[in-house]
mmCIF file of C-alpha atoms in Angstrom:
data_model
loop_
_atom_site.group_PDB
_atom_site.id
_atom_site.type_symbol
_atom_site.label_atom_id
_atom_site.label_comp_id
_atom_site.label_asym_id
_atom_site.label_seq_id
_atom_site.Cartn_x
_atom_site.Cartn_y
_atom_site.Cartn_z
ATOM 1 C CA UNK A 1 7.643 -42.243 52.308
ATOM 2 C CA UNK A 2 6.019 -38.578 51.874
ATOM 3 C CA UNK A 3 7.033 -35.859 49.965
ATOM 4 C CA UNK A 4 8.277 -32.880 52.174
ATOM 5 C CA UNK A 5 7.483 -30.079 49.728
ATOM 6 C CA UNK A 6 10.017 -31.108 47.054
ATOM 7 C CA UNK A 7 9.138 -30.855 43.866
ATOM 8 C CA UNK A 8 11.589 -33.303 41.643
ATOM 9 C CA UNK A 9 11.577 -34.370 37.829
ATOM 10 C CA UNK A 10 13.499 -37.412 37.362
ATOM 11 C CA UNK A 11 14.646 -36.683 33.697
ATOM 12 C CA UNK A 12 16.412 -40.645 32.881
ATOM 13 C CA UNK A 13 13.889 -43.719 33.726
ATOM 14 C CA UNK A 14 14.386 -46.711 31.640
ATOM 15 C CA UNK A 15 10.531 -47.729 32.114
ATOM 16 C CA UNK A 16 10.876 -50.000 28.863
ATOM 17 C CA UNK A 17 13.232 -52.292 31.028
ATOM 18 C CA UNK A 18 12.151 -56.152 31.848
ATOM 19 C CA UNK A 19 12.683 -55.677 35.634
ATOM 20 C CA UNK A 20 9.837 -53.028 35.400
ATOM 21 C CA UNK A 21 8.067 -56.049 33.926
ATOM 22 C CA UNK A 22 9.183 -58.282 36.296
ATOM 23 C CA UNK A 23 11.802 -60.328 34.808
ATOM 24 C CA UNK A 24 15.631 -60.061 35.953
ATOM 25 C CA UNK A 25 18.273 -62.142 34.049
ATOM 26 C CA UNK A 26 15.632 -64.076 31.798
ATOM 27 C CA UNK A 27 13.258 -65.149 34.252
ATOM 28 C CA UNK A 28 9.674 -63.881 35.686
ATOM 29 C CA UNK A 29 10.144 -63.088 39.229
ATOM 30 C CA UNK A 30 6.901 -61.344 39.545
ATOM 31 C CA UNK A 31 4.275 -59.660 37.846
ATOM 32 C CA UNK A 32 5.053 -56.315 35.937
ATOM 33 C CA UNK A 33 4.709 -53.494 38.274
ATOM 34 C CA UNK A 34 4.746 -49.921 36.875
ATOM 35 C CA UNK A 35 1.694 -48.716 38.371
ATOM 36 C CA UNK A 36 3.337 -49.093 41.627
ATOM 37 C CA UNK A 37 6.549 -47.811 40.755
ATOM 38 C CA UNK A 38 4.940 -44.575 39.889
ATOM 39 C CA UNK A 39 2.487 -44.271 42.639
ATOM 40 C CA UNK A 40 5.797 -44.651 44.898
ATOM 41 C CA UNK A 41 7.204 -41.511 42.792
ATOM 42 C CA UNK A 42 4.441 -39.328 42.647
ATOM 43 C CA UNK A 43 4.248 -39.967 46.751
ATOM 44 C CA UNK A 44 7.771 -38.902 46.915
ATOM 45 C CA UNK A 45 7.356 -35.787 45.257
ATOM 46 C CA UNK A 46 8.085 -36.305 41.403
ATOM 47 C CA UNK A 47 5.605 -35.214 39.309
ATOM 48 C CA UNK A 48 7.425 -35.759 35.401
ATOM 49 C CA UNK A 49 9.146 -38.610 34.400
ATOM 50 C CA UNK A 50 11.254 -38.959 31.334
ATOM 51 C CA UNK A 51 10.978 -42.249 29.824
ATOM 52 C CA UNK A 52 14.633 -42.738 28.320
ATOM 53 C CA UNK A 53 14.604 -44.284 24.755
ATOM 54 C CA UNK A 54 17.786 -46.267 23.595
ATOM 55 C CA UNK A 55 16.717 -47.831 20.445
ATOM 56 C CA UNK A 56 14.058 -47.382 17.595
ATOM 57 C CA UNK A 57 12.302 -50.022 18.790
ATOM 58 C CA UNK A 58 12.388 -49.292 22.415
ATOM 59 C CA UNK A 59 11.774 -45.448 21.754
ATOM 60 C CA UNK A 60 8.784 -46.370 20.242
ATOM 61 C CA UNK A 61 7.630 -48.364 23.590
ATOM 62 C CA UNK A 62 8.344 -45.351 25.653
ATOM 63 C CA UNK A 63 6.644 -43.526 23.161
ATOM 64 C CA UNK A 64 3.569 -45.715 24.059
ATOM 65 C CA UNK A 65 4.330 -45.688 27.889
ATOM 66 C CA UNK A 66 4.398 -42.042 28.046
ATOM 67 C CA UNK A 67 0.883 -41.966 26.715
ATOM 68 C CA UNK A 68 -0.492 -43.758 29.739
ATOM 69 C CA UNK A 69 -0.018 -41.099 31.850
ATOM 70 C CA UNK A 70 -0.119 -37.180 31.590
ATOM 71 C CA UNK A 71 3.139 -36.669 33.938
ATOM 72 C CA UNK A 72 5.455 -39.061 31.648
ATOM 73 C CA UNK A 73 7.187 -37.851 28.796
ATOM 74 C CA UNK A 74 10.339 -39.971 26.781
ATOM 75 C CA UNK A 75 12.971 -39.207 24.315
ATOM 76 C CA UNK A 76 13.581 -40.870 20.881
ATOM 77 C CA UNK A 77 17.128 -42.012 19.851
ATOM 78 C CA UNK A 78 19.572 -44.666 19.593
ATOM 79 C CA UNK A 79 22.099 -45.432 22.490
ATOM 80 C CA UNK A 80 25.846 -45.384 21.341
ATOM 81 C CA UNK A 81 26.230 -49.248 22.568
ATOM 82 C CA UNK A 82 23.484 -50.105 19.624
ATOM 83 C CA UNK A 83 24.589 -47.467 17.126
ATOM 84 C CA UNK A 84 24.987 -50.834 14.867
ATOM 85 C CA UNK A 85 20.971 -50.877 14.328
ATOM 86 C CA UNK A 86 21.422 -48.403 11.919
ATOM 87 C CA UNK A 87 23.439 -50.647 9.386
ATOM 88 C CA UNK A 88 22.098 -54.135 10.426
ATOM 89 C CA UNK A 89 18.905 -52.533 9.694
ATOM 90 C CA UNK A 90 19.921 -52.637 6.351
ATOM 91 C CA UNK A 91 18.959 -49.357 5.073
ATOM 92 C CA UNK A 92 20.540 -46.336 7.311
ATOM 93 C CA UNK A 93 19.063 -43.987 6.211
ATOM 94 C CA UNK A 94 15.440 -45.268 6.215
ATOM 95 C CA UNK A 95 16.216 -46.223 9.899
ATOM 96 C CA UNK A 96 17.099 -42.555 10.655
ATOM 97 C CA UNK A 97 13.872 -41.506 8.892
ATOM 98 C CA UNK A 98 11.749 -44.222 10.833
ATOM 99 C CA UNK A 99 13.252 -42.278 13.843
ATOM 100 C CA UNK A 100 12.323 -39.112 12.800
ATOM 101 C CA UNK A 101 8.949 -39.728 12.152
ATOM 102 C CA UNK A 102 8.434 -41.260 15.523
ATOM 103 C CA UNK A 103 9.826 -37.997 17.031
ATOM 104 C CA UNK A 104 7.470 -36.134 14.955
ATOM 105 C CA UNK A 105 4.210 -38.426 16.261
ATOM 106 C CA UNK A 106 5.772 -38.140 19.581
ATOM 107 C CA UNK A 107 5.799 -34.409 19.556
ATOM 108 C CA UNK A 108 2.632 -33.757 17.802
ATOM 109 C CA UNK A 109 1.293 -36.006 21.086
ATOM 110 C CA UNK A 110 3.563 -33.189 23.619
ATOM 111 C CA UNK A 111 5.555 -36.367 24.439
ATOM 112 C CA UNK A 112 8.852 -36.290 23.019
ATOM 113 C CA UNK A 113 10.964 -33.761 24.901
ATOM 114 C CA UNK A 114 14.387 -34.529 23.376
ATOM 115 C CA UNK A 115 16.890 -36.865 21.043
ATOM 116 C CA UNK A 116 18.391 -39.447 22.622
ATOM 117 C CA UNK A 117 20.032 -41.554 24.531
ATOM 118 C CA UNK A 118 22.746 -40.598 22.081
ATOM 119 C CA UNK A 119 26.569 -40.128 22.385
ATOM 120 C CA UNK A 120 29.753 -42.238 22.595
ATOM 121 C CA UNK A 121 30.848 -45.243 25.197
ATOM 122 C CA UNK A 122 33.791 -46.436 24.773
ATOM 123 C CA UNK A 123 33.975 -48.511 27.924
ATOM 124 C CA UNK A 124 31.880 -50.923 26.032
ATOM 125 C CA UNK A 125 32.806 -50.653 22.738
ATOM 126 C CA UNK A 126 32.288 -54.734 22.727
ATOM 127 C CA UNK A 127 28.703 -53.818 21.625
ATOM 128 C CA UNK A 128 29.667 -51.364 18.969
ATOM 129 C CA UNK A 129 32.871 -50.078 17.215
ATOM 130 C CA UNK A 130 33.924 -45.953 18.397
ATOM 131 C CA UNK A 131 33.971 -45.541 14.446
ATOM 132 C CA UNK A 132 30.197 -46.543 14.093
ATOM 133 C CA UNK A 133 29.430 -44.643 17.643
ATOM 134 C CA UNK A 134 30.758 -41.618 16.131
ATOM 135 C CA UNK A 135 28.969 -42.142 12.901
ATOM 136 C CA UNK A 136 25.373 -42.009 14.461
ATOM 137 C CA UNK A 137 26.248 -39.520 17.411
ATOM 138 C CA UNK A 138 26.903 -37.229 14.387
ATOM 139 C CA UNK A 139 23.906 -38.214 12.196
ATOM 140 C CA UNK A 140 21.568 -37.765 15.453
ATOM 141 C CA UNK A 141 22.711 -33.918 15.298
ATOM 142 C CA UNK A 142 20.416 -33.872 12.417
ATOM 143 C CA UNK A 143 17.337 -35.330 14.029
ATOM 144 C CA UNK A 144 17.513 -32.752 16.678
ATOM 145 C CA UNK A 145 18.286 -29.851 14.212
ATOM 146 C CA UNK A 146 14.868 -31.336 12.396
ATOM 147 C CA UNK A 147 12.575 -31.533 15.280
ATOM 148 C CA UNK A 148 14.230 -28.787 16.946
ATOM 149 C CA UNK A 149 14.608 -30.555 20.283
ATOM 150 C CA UNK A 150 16.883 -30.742 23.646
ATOM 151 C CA UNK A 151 19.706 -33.754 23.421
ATOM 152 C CA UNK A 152 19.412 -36.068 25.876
ATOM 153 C CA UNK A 153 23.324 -37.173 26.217
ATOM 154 C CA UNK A 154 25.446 -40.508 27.212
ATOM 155 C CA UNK A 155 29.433 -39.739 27.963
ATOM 156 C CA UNK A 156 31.436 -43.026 28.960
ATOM 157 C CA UNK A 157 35.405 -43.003 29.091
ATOM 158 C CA UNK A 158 34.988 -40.565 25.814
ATOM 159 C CA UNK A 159 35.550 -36.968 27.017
ATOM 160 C CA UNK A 160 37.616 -35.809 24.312
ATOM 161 C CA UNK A 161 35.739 -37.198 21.130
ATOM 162 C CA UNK A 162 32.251 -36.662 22.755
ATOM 163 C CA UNK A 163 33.033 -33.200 23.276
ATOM 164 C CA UNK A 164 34.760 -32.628 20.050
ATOM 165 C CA UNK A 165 31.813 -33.418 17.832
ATOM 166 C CA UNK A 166 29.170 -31.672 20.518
ATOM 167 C CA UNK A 167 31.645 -28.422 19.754
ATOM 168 C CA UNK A 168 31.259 -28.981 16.031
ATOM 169 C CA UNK A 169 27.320 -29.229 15.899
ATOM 170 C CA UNK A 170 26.381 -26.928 18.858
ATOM 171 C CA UNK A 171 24.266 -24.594 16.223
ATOM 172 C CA UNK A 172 22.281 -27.831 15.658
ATOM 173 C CA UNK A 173 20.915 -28.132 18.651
ATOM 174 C CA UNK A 174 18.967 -25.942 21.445
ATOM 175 C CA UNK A 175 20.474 -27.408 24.504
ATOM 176 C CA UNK A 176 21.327 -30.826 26.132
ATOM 177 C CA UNK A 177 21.936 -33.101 29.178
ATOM 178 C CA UNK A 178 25.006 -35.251 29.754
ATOM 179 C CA UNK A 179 23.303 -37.598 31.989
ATOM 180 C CA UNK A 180 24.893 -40.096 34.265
ATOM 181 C CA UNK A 181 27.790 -38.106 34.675
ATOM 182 C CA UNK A 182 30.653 -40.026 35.813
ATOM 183 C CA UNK A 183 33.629 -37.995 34.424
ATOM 184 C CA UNK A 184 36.387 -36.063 35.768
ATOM 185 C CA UNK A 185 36.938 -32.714 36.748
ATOM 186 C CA UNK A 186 38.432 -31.921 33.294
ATOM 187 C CA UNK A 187 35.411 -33.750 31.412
ATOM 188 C CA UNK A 188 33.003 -31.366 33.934
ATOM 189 C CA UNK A 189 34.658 -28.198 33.048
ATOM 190 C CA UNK A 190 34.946 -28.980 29.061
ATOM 191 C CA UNK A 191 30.985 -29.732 29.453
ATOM 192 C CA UNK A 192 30.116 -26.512 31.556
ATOM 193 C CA UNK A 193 32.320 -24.575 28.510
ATOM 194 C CA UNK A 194 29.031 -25.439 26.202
ATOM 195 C CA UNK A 195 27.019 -22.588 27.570
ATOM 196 C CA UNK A 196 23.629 -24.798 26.997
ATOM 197 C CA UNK A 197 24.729 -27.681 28.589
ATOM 198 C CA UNK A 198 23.610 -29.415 31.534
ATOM 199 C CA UNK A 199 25.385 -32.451 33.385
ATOM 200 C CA UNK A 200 22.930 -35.174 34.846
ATOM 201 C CA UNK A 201 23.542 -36.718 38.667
ATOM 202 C CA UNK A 202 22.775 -39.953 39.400
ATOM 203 C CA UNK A 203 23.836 -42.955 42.073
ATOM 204 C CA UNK A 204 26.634 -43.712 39.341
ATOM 205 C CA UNK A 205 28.033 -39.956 39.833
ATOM 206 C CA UNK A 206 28.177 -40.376 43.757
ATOM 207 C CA UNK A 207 30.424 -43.646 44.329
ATOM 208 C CA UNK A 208 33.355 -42.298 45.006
ATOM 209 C CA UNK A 209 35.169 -39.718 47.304
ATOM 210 C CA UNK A 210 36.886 -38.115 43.878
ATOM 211 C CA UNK A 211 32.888 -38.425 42.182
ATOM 212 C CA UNK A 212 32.132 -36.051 44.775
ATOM 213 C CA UNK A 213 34.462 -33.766 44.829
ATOM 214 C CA UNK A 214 33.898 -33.512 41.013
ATOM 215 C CA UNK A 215 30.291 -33.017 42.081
ATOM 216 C CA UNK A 216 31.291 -30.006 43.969
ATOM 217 C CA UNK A 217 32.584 -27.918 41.038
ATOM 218 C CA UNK A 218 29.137 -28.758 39.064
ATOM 219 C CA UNK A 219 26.938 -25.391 39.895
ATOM 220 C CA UNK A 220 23.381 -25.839 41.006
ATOM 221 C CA UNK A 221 22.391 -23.927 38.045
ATOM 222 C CA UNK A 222 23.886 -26.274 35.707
ATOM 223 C CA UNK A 223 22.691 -29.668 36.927
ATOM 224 C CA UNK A 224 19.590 -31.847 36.832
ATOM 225 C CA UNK A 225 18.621 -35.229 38.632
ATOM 226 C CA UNK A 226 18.016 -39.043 37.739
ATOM 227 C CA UNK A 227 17.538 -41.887 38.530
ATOM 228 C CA UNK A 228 18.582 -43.988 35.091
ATOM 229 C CA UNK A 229 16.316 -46.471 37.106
ATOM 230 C CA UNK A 230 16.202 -49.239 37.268
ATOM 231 C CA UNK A 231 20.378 -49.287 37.229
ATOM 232 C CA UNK A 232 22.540 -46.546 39.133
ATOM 233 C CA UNK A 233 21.245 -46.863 42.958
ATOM 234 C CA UNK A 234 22.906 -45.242 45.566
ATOM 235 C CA UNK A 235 24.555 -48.674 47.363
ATOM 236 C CA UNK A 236 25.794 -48.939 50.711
ATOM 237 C CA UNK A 237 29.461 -48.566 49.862
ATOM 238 C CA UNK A 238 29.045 -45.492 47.582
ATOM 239 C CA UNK A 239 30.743 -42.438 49.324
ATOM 240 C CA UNK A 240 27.223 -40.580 48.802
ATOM 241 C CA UNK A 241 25.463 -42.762 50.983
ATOM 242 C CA UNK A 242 26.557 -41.004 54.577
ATOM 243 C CA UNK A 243 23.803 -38.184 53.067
ATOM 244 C CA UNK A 244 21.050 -40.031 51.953
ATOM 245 C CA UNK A 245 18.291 -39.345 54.762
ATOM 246 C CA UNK A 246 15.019 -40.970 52.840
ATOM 247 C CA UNK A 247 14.437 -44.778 52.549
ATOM 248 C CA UNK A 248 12.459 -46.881 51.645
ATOM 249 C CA UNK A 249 11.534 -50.445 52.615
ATOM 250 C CA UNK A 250 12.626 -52.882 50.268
ATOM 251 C CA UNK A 251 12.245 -56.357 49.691
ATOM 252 C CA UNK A 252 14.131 -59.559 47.632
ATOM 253 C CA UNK A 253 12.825 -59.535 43.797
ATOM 254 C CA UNK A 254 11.749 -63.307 45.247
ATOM 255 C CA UNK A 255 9.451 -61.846 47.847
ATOM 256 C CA UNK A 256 8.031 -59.559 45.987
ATOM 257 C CA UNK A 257 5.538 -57.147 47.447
ATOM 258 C CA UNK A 258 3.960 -54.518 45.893
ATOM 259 C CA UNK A 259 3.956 -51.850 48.685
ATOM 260 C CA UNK A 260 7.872 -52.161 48.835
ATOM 261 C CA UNK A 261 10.707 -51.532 46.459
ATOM 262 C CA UNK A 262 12.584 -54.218 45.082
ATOM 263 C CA UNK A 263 15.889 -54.654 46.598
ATOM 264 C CA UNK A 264 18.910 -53.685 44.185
ATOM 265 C CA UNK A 265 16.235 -52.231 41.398
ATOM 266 C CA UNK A 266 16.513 -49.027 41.407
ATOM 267 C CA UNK A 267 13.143 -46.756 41.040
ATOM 268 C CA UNK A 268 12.058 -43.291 40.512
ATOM 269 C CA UNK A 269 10.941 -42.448 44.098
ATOM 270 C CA UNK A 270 14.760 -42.833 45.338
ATOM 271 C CA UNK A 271 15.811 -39.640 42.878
ATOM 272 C CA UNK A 272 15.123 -37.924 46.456
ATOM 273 C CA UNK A 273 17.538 -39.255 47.715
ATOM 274 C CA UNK A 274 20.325 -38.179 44.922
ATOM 275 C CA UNK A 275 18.739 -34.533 45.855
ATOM 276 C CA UNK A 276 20.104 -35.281 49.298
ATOM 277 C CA UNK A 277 23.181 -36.266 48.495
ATOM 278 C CA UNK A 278 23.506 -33.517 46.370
ATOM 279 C CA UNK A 279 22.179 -31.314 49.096
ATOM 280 C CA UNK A 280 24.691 -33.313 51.545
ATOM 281 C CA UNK A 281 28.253 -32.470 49.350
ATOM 282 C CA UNK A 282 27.562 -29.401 48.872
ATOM 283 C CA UNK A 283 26.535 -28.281 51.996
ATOM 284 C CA UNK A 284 23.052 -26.641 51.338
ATOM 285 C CA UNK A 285 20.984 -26.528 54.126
ATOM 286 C CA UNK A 286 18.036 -25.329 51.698
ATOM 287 C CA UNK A 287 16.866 -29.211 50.604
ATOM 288 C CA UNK A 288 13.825 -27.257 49.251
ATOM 289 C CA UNK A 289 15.007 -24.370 47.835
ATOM 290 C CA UNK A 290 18.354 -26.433 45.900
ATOM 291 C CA UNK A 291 14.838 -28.407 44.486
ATOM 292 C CA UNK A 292 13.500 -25.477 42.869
ATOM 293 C CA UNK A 293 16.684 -24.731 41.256
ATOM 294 C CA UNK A 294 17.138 -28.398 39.555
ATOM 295 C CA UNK A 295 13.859 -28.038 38.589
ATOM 296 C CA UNK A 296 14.039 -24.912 36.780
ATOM 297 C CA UNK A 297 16.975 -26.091 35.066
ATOM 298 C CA UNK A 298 15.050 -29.016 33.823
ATOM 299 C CA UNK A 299 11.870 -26.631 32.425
ATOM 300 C CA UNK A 300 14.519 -25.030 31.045
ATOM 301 C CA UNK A 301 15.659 -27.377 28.832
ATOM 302 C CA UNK A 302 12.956 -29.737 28.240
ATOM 303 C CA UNK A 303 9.787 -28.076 28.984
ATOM 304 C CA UNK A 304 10.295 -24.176 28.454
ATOM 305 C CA UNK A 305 6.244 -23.700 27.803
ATOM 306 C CA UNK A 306 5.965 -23.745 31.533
ATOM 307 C CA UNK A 307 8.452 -21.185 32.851
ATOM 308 C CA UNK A 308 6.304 -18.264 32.693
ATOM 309 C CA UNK A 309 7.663 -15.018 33.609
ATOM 310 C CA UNK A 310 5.849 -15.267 37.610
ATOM 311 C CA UNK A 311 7.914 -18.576 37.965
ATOM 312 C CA UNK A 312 11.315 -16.822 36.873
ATOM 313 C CA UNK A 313 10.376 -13.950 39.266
ATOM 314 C CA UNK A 314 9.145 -16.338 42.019
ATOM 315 C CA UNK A 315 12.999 -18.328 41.173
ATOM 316 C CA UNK A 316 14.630 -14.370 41.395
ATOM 317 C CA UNK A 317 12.930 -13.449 44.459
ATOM 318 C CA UNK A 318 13.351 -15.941 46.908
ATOM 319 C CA UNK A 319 15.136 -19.561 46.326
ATOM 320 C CA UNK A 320 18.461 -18.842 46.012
ATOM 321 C CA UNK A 321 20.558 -21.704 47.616
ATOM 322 C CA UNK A 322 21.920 -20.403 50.425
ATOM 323 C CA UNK A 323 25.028 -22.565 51.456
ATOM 324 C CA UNK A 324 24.771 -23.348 55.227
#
């Protein structure tokens, strides 16, 4: 499917995942297909890609995905679900220096755009304690206040701590995303109180008629688009599905094709379709100007060396979102 003069940064892709590589639940179903998966994107309009890093280890493979291509990009941090890695490591604090000097390489390249996936889940605190969570949400305050670097955010059934210790380190940091948004109106309107934050929509934020109506109280001006491929599709029995106009063919991971998506992976090409549903709820006839917007937000925060003054005035002078 063509791009239709959208212009779209997908700023969560978890490129370092084994479906990308083929392999769902432990076993090959095909060959590894990221070339494909970003010709499909770049077709449909994107043209950056954040590769999200959850780990040391698997920041450092995003790290080396990013440098395949000049339109990919990545962050460097540790998820809150594996917050443990810094004490099985056995030495914290080297681990948090190991990190830190892989954000440094990563910059030096023009790679690393922000710190994270960091923050607090506590709807699977099975993988890791809220006490070590908060421990290395904290200490990952630091890393950004080193580098000097955008957060790159996770929120999950932890509103009031999350936005607690954001409060307390706010002069640490120059701005951030809370991505995957799936919170409630009272979680939205804490995180739009942080005057430099930014809330991220994906498939996740649309399944339900109350997601939605949440959605409507997020401003344009405040919000980006993902995909957090290849997890967080837009499904048939999500409530944001009645605005999704743009699909793609897809086929079973088992008949695997390369021209086609795979069915229930989700990919970067289909972040047009959370700009529809966007779009859709909030009742903007402008597809192409709301585009513009999300994508200034997203220079904004993560690459401010390309919003010259001509593309603020071009913003200014004519793609306001004019509700229909």
């Amino acid at each position: 499917m063509a791009s239709t003069g959208v212009k779209l940064i997908d700023i969560a892709v978890n490129l370092t995942d084994g479906m990308f590589k083929g392999i769902y639940h432990g076993k090959q179903c095909h060959a590894a297909d990221i070339p494909a998966v970003l010709a499909r994107a770049w077709a449909a309009g994107v043209d950056r890609i954040i590769v999200t890093g959850g780990s040391l280890k698997e920041s450092r493979e995003a790290l080396e995905i990013a440098e395949t291509d000049g339109r990919l990009f990545c962050t460097v941090g540790v998820h809150p679900t594996r917050c443990g890695e810094f004490e099985e490591s056995g030495d914290p604090e080297g681990h948090f220096q190991a990190l830190l000097a892989l954000a440094r390489e990563g910059i030096a390249k023009g790679k690393v755009v922000a710190v994270g996936e960091c923050g607090l889940d506590y709807d699977r605190l099975h993988f890791c304690p809220s006490d070590i969570q908060k421990k290395y949400f904290k200490k990952q305050f630091e890393l950004a206040e080193a580098v000097k670097l955008p957060m790159f955010l996770h929120m999950r059934a932890a509103g009031e701590d999350f936005c607690e210790i954001v409060s307390e380190n706010l002069y640490r940091f120059p701005g951030g995303v809370t991505h995957s948004f799936t919170g409630t109106a009272e979680d939205r309107d804490k995180l739009l109180s942080f005057d430099k934050m930014f809330i991220g929509i994906n498939g996740c934020s649309l399944k339900t008629s109350e997601n939605l109506d949440v959605l409507q109280g997020i401003p344009a001006e405040r919000m980006m688009i993902e995909t957090d491929s290849p997890y967080c599709d837009i499904k048939n029995t999500h409530a944001g599905i009645k605005f999704v106009k743009s699909v793609w063919q897809s086929k079973k991971k088992e008949k695997y094709e390369p021209d086609s998506t795979v069915k229930g992976r989700n990919e970067p090409c289909l972040v047009r379709q959370v700009l529809e549903v966007v779009a859709g709820c909030k009742g903007i006839a402008d597809i192409e100007g709301l585009s513009k917007i999300l994508y200034h937000n997203t220079c904004r925060l993560f690459f401010p060396q390309d919003l010259d003054t001509s593309a603020d005035a071009q913003l200014e002078s004519g793609t306001a979102v004019q509700n229909s």
